[in-house]
Structures are given as structure tokens and as C-alpha cells.
Coordinates of C-alpha atoms in Angstrom, one line a residue:
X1 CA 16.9 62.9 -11.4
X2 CA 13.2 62.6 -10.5
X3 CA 11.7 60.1 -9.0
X4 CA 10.0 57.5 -11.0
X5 CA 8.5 55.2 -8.1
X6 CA 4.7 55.6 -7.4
X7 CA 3.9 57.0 -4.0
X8 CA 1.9 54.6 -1.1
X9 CA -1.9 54.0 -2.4
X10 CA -4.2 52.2 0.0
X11 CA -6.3 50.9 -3.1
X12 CA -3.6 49.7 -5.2
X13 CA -1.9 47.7 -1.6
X14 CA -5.4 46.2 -0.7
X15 CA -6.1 45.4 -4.4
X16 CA -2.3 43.7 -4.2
X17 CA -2.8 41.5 -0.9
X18 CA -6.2 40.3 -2.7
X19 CA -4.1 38.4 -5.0
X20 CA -1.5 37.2 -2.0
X21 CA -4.5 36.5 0.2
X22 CA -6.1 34.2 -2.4
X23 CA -3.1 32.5 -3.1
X24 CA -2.4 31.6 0.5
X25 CA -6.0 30.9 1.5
X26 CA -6.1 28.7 -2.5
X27 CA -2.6 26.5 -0.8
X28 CA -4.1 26.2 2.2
X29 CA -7.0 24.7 1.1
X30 CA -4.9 22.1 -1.0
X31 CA -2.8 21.2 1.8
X32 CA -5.4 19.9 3.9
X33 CA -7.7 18.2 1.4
X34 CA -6.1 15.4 2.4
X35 CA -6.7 14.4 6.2
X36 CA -10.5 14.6 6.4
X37 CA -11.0 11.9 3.5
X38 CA -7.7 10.0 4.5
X39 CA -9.2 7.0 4.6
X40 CA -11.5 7.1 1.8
X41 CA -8.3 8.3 -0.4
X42 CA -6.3 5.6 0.8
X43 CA -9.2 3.0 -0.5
X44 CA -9.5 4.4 -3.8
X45 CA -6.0 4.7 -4.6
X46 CA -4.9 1.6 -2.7
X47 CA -2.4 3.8 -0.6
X48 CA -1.4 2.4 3.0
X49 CA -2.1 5.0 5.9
X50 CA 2.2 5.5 5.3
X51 CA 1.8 6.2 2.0
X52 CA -0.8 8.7 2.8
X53 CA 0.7 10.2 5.8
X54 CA 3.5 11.4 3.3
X55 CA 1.3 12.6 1.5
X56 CA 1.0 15.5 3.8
X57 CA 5.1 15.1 4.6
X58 CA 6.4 15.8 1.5
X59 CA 4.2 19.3 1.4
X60 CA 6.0 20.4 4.9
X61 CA 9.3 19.0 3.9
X62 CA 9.4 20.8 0.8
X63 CA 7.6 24.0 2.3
X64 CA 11.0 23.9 4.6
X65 CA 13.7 23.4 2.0
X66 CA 12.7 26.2 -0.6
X67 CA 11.9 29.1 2.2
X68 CA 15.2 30.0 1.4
X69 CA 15.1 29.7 -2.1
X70 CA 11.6 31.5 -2.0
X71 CA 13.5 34.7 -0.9
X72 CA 16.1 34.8 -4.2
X73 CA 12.7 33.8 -6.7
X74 CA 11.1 36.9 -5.9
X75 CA 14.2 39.1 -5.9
X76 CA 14.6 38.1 -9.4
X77 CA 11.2 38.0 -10.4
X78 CA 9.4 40.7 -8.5
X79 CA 6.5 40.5 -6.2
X80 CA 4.1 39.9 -9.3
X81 CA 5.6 37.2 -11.3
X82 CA 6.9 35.5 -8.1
X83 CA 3.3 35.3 -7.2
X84 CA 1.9 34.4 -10.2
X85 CA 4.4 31.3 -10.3
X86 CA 3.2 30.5 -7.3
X87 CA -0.3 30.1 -8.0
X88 CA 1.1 28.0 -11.7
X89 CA 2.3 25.5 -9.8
X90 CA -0.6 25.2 -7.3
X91 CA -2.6 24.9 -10.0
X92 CA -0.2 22.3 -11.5
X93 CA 0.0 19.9 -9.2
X94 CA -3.7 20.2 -8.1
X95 CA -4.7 19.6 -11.3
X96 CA -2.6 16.4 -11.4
X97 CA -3.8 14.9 -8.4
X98 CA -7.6 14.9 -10.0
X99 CA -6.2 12.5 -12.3
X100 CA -4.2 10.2 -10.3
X101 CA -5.0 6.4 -10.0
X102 CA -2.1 5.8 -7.6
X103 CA 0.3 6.6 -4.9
X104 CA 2.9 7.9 -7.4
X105 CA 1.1 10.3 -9.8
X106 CA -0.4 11.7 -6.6
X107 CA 2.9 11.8 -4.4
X108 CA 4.4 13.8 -7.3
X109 CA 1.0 16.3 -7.3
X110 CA 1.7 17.0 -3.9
X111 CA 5.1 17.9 -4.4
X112 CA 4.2 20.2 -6.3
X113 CA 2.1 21.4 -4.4
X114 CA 5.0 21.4 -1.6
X115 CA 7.1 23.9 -4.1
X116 CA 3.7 26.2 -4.0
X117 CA 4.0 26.0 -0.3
X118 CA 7.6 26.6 -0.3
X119 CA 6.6 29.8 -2.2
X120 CA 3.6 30.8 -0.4
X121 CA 4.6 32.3 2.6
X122 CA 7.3 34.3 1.5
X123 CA 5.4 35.6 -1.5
X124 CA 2.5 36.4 0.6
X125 CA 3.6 38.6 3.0
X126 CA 6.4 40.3 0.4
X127 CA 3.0 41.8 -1.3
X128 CA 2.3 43.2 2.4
X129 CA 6.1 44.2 2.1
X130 CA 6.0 45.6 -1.1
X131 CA 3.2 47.7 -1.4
X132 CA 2.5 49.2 2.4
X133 CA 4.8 50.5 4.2
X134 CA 6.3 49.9 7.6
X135 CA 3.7 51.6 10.3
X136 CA 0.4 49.8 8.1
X137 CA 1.9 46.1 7.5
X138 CA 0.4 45.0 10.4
X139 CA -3.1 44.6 9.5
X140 CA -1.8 43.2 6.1
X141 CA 0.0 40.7 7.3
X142 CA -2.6 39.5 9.9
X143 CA -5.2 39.1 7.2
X144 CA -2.7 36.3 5.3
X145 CA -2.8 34.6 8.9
X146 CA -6.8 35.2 9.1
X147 CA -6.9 33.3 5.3
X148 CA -5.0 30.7 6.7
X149 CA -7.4 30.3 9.2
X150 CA -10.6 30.8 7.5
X151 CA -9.1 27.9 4.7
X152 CA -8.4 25.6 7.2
X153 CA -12.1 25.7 8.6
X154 CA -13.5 25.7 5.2
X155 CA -11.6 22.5 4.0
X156 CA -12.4 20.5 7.7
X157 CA -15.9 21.3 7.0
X158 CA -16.4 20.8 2.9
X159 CA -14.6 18.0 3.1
X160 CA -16.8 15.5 3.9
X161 CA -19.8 16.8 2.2
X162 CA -17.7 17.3 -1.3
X163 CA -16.6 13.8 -0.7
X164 CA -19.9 12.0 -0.2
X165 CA -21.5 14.1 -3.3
X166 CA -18.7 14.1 -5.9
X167 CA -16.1 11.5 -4.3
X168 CA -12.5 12.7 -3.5
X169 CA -12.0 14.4 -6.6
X170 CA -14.8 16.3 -6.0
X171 CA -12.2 18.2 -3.2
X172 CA -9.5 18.6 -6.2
X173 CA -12.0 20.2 -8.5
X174 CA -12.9 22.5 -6.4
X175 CA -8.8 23.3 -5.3
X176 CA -8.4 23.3 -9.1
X177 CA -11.1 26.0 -9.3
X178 CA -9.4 28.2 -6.8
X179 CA -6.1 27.7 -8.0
X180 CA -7.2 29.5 -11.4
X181 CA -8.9 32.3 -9.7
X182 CA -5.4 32.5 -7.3
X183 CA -3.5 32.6 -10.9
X184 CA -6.1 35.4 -12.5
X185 CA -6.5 37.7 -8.9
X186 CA -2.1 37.7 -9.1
X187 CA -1.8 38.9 -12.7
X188 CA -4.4 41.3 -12.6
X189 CA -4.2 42.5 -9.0
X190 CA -0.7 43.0 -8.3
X191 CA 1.4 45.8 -10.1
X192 CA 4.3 45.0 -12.1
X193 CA 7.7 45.3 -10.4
X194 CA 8.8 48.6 -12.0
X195 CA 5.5 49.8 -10.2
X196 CA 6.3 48.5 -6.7
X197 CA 7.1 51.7 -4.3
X198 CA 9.9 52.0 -2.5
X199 CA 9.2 53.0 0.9
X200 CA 12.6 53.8 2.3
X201 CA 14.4 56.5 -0.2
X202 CA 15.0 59.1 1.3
X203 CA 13.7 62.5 -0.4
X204 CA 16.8 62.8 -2.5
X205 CA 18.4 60.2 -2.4
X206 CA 15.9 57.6 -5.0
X207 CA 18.2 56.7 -7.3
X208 CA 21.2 55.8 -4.7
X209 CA 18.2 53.4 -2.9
X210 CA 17.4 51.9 -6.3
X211 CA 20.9 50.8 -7.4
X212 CA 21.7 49.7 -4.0
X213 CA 23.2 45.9 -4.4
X214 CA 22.1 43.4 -1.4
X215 CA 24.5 42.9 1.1
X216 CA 24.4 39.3 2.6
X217 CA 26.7 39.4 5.1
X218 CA 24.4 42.0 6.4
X219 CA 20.9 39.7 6.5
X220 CA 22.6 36.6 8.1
X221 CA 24.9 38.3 10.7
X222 CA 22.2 40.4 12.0
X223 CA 21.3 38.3 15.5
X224 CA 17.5 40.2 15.3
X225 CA 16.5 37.8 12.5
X226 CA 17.9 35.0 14.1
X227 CA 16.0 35.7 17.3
X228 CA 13.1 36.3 15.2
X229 CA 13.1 32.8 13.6
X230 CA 14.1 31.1 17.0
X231 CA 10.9 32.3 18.4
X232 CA 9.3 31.1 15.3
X233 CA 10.9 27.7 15.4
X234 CA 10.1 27.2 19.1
X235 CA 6.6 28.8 18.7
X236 CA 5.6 26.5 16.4
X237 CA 7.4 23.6 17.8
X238 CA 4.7 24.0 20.8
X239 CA 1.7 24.8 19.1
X240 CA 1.7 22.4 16.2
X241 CA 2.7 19.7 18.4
X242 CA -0.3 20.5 21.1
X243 CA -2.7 20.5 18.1
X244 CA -1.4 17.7 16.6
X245 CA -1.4 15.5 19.1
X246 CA -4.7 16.9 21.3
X247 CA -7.2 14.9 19.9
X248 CA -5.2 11.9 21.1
X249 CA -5.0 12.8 24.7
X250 CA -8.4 13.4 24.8
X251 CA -9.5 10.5 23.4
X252 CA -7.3 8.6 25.0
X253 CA -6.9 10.0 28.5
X254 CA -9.9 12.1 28.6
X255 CA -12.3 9.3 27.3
X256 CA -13.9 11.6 24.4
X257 CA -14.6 10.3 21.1
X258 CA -13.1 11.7 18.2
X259 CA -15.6 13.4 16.7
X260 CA -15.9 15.4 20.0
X261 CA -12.5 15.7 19.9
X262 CA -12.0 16.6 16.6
X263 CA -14.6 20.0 17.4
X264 CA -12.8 21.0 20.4
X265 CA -9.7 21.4 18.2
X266 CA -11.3 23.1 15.4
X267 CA -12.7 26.2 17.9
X268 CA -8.7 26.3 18.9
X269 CA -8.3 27.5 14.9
X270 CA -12.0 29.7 14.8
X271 CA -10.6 31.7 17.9
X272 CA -7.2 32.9 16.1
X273 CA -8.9 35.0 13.4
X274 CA -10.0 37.3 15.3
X275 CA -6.9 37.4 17.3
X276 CA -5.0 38.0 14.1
X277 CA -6.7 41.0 13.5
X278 CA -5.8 42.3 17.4
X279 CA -2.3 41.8 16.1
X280 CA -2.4 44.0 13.1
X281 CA -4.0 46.6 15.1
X282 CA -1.3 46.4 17.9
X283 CA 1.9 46.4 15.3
X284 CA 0.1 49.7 13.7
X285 CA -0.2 51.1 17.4
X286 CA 2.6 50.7 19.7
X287 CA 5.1 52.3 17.4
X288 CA 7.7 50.3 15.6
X289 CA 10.4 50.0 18.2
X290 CA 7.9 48.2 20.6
X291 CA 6.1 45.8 18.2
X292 CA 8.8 42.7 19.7
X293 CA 6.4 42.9 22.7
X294 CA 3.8 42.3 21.5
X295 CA 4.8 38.3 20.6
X296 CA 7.2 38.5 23.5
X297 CA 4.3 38.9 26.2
X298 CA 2.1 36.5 24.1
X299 CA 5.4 33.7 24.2
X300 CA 5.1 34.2 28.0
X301 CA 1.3 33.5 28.0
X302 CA 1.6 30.3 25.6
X303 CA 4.4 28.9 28.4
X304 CA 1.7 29.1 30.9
X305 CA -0.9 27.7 29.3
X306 CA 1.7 24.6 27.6
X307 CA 2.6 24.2 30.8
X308 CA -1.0 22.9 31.5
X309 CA -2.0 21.7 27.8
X310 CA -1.7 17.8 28.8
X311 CA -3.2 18.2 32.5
X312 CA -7.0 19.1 31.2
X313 CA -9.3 16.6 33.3
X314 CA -12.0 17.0 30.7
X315 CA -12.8 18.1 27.2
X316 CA -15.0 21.3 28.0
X317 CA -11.7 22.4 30.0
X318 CA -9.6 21.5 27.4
X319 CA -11.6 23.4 24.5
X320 CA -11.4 26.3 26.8
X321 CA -7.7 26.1 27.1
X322 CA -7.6 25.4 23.4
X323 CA -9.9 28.9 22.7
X324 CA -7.8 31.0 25.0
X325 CA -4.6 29.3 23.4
X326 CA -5.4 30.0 19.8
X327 CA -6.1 33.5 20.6
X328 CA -3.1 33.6 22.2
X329 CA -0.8 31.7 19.9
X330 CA -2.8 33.6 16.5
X331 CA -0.8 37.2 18.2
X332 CA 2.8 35.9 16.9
X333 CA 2.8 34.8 13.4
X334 CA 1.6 38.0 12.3
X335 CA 3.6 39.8 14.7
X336 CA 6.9 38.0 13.4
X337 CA 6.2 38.9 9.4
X338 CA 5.7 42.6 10.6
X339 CA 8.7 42.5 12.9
X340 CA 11.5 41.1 10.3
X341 CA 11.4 43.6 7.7
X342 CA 12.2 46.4 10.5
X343 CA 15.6 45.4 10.8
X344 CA 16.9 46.7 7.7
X345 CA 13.9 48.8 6.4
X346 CA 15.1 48.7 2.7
X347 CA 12.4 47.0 0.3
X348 CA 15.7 44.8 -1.6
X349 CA 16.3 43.3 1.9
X350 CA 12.7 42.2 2.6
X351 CA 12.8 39.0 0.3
X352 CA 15.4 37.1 2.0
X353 CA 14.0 38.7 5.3
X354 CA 10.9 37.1 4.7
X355 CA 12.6 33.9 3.6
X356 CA 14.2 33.4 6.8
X357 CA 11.4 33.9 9.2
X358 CA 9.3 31.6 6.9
X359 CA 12.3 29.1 7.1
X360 CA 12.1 29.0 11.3
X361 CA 8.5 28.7 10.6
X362 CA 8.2 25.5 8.3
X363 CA 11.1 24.5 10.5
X364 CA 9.0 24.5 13.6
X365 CA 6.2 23.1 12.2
X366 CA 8.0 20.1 10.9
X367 CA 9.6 19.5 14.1
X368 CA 7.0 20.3 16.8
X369 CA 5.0 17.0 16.0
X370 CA 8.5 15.3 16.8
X371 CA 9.1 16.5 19.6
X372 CA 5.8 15.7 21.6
X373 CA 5.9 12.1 19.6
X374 CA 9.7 11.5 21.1
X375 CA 9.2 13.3 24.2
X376 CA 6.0 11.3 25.3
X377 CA 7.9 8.1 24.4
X378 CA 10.5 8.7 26.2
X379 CA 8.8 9.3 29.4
X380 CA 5.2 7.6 28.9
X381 CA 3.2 10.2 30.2
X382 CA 1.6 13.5 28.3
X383 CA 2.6 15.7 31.6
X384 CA 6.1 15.2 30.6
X385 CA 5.6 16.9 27.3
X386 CA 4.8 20.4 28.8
X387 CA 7.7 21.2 30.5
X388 CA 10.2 20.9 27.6
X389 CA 7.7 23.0 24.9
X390 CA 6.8 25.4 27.9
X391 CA 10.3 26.2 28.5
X392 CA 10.9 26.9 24.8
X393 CA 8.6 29.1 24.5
X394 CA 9.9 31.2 27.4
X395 CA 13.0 30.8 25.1
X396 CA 11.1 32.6 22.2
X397 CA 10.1 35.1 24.6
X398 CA 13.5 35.6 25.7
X399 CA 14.9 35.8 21.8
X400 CA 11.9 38.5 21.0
X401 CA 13.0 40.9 24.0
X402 CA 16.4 41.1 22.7
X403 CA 15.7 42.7 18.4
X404 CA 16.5 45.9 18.2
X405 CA 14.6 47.5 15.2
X406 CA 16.3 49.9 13.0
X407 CA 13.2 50.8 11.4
X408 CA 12.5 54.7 11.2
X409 CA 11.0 56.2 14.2
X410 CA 7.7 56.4 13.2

């Protein structure tokens, strides 16, 4: 029997990851509408700061519980459809929130929202997944963490003047504009799942590949993913904790006021797009046995520099660390999406792949804030918190060294 799956196209991939580009950089963009107008949101919908600070919560609470999920949506969907449902519910809950008067209404929007985000990830980099194969992901994959990066900087600097021209819905018109183009870009831009190729048939073997059933026992016994979303749990447990909590030390400690602050974080974000792109470039050219060393070496450099995070004397030091630190830190999120879908190269694995490394992600994420919070209480001083998140990210080091990839020699 011949084979019926189309062949590797360039166009038709970079046509796809336009639609899961604009779908992550379109959530992005919703999820932080809310802290730069916090407080003007809180006065025109009579919310308390606790109320709003949920308001971001229940986004990386529910981005943590359907990871999972995410992974057995788009098996059942396909790439397209799972995308497209995506950028529905975006639009959903945006859409919503430009209409609420209150806590509630606007709690549920972001739930919604939350659901997209639970989606997001996952559905992003399956369209890198789905329609490259395994030696050109790289430069895929890093562009979803370049959107990410390019829609946080976007939103922390159209924030305030959307706000002061249109008010805060001004923010959720504009989400609710991207949202529909994110909707339109994933039905038109991403082929059908009959159409998505299939990269690891062998010659003549198509049809065997094809009717293949998913083994689970094989995804969650294999120790490589669970390294994989170790070092993305304690990756992110150090970053998003340093960047959460930065602005504090240095207007606290350092004496800088929080506008000063505020920019010395933001160049920590500018400096990983570029570094996202070094990543891409690396996974395509060190061969897809050595890729783990590439966030490895850059776990070993983040250790360092954690190490030193809450010692900066003053603010021009600390933006430096925070440049070289983005860089650095931009190097593994990319590196990890490439890296998980080599373990068991066949495209029906790559959805609950993908859903595990997103889980350790969101996981991280939600628990890195903790983790500086508690530790600095526990001990009262910000030194204390870099020994505990350095040495865990010599612990994600340690967990990349260890994957052995069963992709294909390339």
C-alpha cells in the first residue's frame, strides 16, 4: 500500500507555526494585561489587591492542571482543531472580561483564559512537532519562546498608554482583536490532521506506523522525560522566583525606585529573544544525541549566577546579572520542547510528550514564587534564597546529563 502522508515542506511548517506562534504570543498578551493596570483595575471593579492577585493565580493554576489533559485534546483532535479550540476559548474569555463590572464575571474570564493557557503550550510546540521533523525543530520551537518574549514586552509597554487613552478595556479590546486573528491564522494556516506528515515511518513500513496504538506505560516509565520535566520544574522554580521577587530586593535593599526597578527587569526578558534563537541554532547543530547539553551547560551557568542573584550591591550590577541571566536562562525552554519528543521519535507519542514537559513547566512556575517567598521568611535575609535555588539548578543540570535520546542518528 502507498503512502498517503505528504512529505516535509518548509512552507507549509512555517505557514503552520504562524498560526501556533500567534496563538501563544495572542495568550501571552492576555495573561499579563493584568499587572501593569493592577491598580487601576482594582478601582474600577472594586476588587481588593487579593482579589486581583488571583486574578493572575487562577491563569497559572489552571495552566498546571490541564498540561496533562492538553496532551489527550490534541491526540483526539489533531494539531489543527486542538489549536483552533485554543484560540476559541482565548477569545471567549477575553471577550468576557471587556464586559465585566465585577470580581466574579472577570474571575471566570480569566479562567478561561487559564484553560487557553492550559492549552497553549502544548498545542504550540506540537505544530513544531507535527509538521518539522526532528533535526529542524529547534528553530521552531525557539521562535514560540521568542513570541513569548516579544508579548511580554509589548503588553509591559502598551499597557499604560492603552489604559490612559481608552481605560482598561481598552487592553481587552485589543486582546479581543488578537484573539480573532489567533482563531483565523489556526484554521487557515495549519493543515488538517489527515495532512500532518509523519516523520518516523520507515520506507515501508507507513501503514504499520499509522495504526500504531500509544503505549502509556511506555511515556511515563521512560526516566528521560522525567529528568526532562525535573529540570524544567527546578529551572523555573529559580528563574520565576528571581524575577518575581527582584524588583523587591532592589527597591528594598538596593534603594531603587520601582520604576527603575521595574526597567532593569524588563532588559532581563529583551536579552532572551535573541538567546532563543542561539538555541534553535544549537539543537539543529550538535546532532540529536548531544542537544541535553546544551540546557545542561546552561543549568550550570544559571547555578552560578543564582548563586549571586540577591548579593547585587547596586541596580546597574544587578541589570547586568539580569541581561547575562536571561540570556542564559532563554537557552533551556526551547532546548527542553526539542529534547522530549527524541525519546520516542514517533509523531502519536509527541502529544503527551509535550504535555509532560509543559506540566514540569507550569509546575515550576507556580512554585518558584513560593519558594523564594517561604525561603526568605524563614531565614530573613535574600542571601539565604540562593543557595537552595542554586543548588536545584545544579539538580536540573544533573537530570539533563543523564536522557539518553532514541531519536535517529541524524
Amino acid at each position: 500500500m502507498s503512502n498517503t502522508k505528504p512529505i516535509y515542506s518548509a512552507k507549509v511548517g512555517w505557514l503552520a507555526m504562524l498560526g501556533g506562534l500567534f496563538i501563544y504570543f495572542t495568550n501571552s498578551a492576555c495573561q499579563y494585561k493584568v499587572p501593569p493596570i493592577m491598580g487601576d483595575l482594582c478601582d474600577a471593579l472594586g476588587m481588593t489587591l487579593g482579589q486581583a492577585g488571583w486574578l493572575m493565580s487562577i491563569m497559572s493554576l489552571l495552566g498546571l492542571i490541564l498540561a496533562i489533559p492538553a496532551g489527550f485534546i490534541i491526540m483526539k483532535l489533531g494539531t489543527r482543531n486542538a489549536t483552533v479550540l485554543t484560540a476559541v476559548i482565548n477569545l471567549i474569555g477575553s471577550v468576557l472580561g471587556t464586559f465585566a463590572t465585577g470580581f466574579g464575571l472577570m474571575m471566570f474570564s480569566r479562567a478561561l483564559e487559564g484553560v487557553a493557557l492550559g492549552l497553549v503550550s502544548v498545542v504550540s510546540f506540537q505544530v513544531s512537532t507535527a509538521f518539522f521533523p526532528a533535526e529542524k525543530r529547534g528553530l521552531p520551537n525557539a521562535c514560540v519562546t521568542v513570541a513569548y518574549v516579544l508579548s511580554y514586552f509589548a503588553m509591559m509597554n502598551a499597557a499604560t498608554p492603552l489604559n490612559e487613552a481608552f481605560g482598561w478595556q481598552g487592553l481587552w479590546w485589543a486582546c479581543n482583536a488578537l484573539s480573532v486573528i489567533a482563531v483565523i491564522l489556526a484554521w487557515f494556516c495549519i493543515p488538517k490532521k489527515a495532512n500532518e506528515p509523519d516523520f518516523t515511518a520507515e520506507e515501508n513500513d507507513e501503514l504499520a506506523a499509522s495504526n500504531e496504538k500509544v503505549s502509556y506505560k511506555k511515556i511515563f516509565t521512560n526516566p528521560g522525560l522525567y529528568a526532562i520535566a525535573i529540570c524544567f520544574v527546578v529551572f523555573n522554580i529559580g528563574y520565576y522566583g528571581i524575577t518575581t521577587y527582584m524588583p523587591t530586593y532592589l527597591t528594598d535593599i538596593v534603594g531603587a525606585d520601582a520604576g527603575t526597578a521595574n526597567f532593569a527587569i524588563s532588559w532581563n526578558a529583551i536579552a532572551g529573544a535573541p538567546a532563543a534563537l542561539v538555541a534553535g541554532f544549537l539543537m539543529g547543530k550538535v546532532g540529536l544525541r548531544n542537544r541535553k547539553w546544551v540546557p545542561a551547560i546552561a543549568m550550570l551557568a544559571l547555578a552560578v549566577m543564582y548563586f549571586f542573584a540577591f548579593q547585587m550591591p547596586n541596580v546597574g550590577a544587578a541589570a547586568a546579572l539580569l541581561i547575562v541571566c536571561g540570556f542564559v536562562a532563554s537557552l533551556v525552554p526551547p532546548s527542553l520542547y526539542t529534547i522530549g519528543p527524541d525519546l520516542i521519535p514517533k509523531a502519536i507519542y509527541a502529544p503527551m510528550i509535550l504535555a509532560v514537559v509543559t506540566f514540569g513547566q507550569n509546575l515550576g512556575m507556580t512554585l518558584g514564587p513560593l519558594v523564594v517567598g517561604y525561603t526568605y521568611e524563614a531565614f530573613g535575609t535574600w542571601s539565604s534564597v540562593s543557595i537552595p535555588i542554586g543548588v536545584l539548578a545544579v539538580i536540573g543540570a544533573l537530570a539533563m546529563a543523564i536522557i539518553k535520546s532514541k531519536a535517529k542518528s541524524e
